[in-house]
Amino acid sequence: MAATLASPVAPAELEVERCGTEEETRGAEAEEEGSPPQPGPVSASSHSRLSKLPLARIKALMKTDPDVSLASQESVFIIAKATELFVEMIAKDAMVYAQQGKRKTLQRKDLDNAIEAIDEFAFLEGTLD
């Protein structure tokens, strides 16, 4: 059974509308009205809006490592963003192989081909076996 992945889409299409709190709604309205951004540290809620992956799940995965006892919101956000960029990069590279096969759906063989062909993915060789 071949594993398939949906073909990558434009970033605007990937964003999911989220229902925010009343404060988040007011903040978004203020941004639309052209008011300057608020100075100060970035809050945890703004990190979740910038990430497409669930930060709570990433934090839980990070804590499964016995060497990690605490994980700051910033570190969780950075790991989430790095993961998004990695997945986007490998998906785009694998999509080239799908298009060569005249397909719009990524298959495992496309990922295998991308891993074999691109030196940056050498650390992944044999992991999908």
Coordinates of C-alpha atoms in Angstrom, one line a residue:
M1 CA 0.0 0.0 0.0
A2 CA 1.6 3.3 -1.1
A3 CA 1.5 6.2 1.3
T4 CA 0.4 9.4 -0.3
L5 CA 0.6 13.0 0.7
A6 CA -1.5 15.8 -0.6
S7 CA 0.4 18.1 -3.0
P8 CA 1.7 21.3 -1.5
V9 CA -0.5 24.4 -1.9
A10 CA 0.1 28.1 -1.5
P11 CA 0.6 29.3 2.1
A12 CA -2.6 31.3 1.9
E13 CA -4.6 28.2 1.2
L14 CA -3.0 26.3 4.2
E15 CA -4.1 28.9 6.8
V16 CA -7.1 27.8 8.8
E17 CA -9.3 30.4 10.3
R18 CA -9.3 30.2 14.0
C19 CA -11.8 31.4 16.5
G20 CA -9.9 33.7 18.8
T21 CA -10.7 35.3 22.1
E22 CA -12.3 38.7 22.3
E23 CA -8.8 40.2 23.0
E24 CA -7.4 38.6 19.9
T25 CA -10.3 39.9 17.8
R26 CA -9.7 43.4 19.1
G27 CA -6.0 43.1 18.3
A28 CA -6.8 42.0 14.8
E29 CA -9.3 44.9 14.3
A30 CA -6.6 47.4 15.6
E31 CA -4.2 46.0 13.0
E32 CA -6.7 46.4 10.2
E33 CA -7.4 50.0 11.2
G34 CA -3.7 50.8 10.7
S35 CA -2.7 51.4 14.3
P36 CA 1.0 50.7 15.0
P37 CA 1.9 47.4 16.6
Q38 CA 2.1 47.2 20.3
P39 CA 5.7 47.3 21.6
G40 CA 6.9 44.6 24.0
P41 CA 7.5 40.8 24.0
V42 CA 5.5 38.6 21.7
S43 CA 2.8 36.7 23.6
A44 CA 2.2 33.0 23.4
S45 CA -1.1 33.6 21.6
S46 CA 0.6 35.4 18.8
H47 CA 3.1 32.5 18.4
S48 CA 0.2 30.1 17.8
R49 CA -1.2 32.3 15.1
L50 CA 2.2 32.3 13.3
S51 CA 2.5 28.5 13.4
K52 CA 0.6 26.0 11.4
L53 CA 1.4 23.2 13.7
P54 CA -0.1 22.6 17.2
L55 CA 2.3 24.1 19.7
A56 CA 0.9 22.0 22.6
R57 CA 1.6 18.8 20.8
I58 CA 5.1 19.9 19.8
K59 CA 5.8 20.8 23.4
A60 CA 4.6 17.3 24.5
L61 CA 6.8 15.7 21.9
M62 CA 9.8 17.7 23.1
K63 CA 9.1 16.7 26.7
T64 CA 9.3 13.0 25.7
D65 CA 13.1 13.4 25.5
P66 CA 14.5 12.6 29.0
D67 CA 17.1 15.5 28.5
V68 CA 14.3 18.1 28.2
S69 CA 12.6 19.1 31.5
L70 CA 11.4 22.5 30.6
A71 CA 10.6 24.0 27.2
S72 CA 9.9 27.8 26.8
Q73 CA 7.2 29.0 24.5
E74 CA 9.9 30.6 22.3
S75 CA 11.8 27.3 21.9
V76 CA 8.6 25.4 21.1
F77 CA 7.7 28.0 18.5
I78 CA 11.2 27.8 16.9
I79 CA 11.0 24.0 16.7
A80 CA 7.5 24.3 15.1
K81 CA 8.6 26.8 12.5
A82 CA 11.7 24.8 11.7
T83 CA 9.5 21.7 11.2
E84 CA 7.2 23.6 8.9
L85 CA 10.0 24.8 6.8
F86 CA 11.5 21.3 6.6
V87 CA 8.3 19.7 5.6
E88 CA 7.7 22.4 3.0
M89 CA 11.2 21.9 1.6
I90 CA 11.0 18.1 1.3
A91 CA 7.5 18.3 -0.1
K92 CA 8.5 20.8 -2.8
D93 CA 11.5 18.6 -3.7
A94 CA 9.4 15.5 -3.8
M95 CA 6.7 17.2 -5.8
V96 CA 9.3 17.5 -8.7
Y97 CA 9.4 13.7 -8.9
A98 CA 5.6 13.5 -8.8
Q99 CA 5.3 15.9 -11.6
Q100 CA 7.9 13.9 -13.6
G101 CA 5.5 11.0 -13.2
K102 CA 2.6 13.2 -14.3
R103 CA 0.9 13.0 -10.9
K104 CA -0.4 15.7 -8.6
T105 CA -0.3 13.5 -5.5
L106 CA 3.0 12.8 -3.6
Q107 CA 3.7 9.2 -3.0
R108 CA 6.3 7.5 -0.9
K109 CA 8.5 6.8 -3.9
D110 CA 8.6 10.5 -4.5
L111 CA 9.9 11.1 -1.0
D112 CA 12.4 8.3 -1.4
N113 CA 13.7 9.8 -4.7
A114 CA 14.1 13.2 -3.1
I115 CA 15.9 11.8 -0.2
E116 CA 18.3 9.9 -2.4
A117 CA 18.9 12.7 -4.9
I118 CA 19.4 15.6 -2.5
D119 CA 22.5 15.7 -0.2
E120 CA 20.7 17.7 2.5
F121 CA 18.4 14.8 3.1
A122 CA 21.1 12.2 3.4
F123 CA 20.4 11.8 7.1
L124 CA 17.0 10.4 6.2
E125 CA 18.2 7.6 4.1
G126 CA 16.7 4.3 5.3
T127 CA 14.3 6.0 7.7
L128 CA 11.2 5.3 5.6
D129 CA 11.9 1.5 5.4

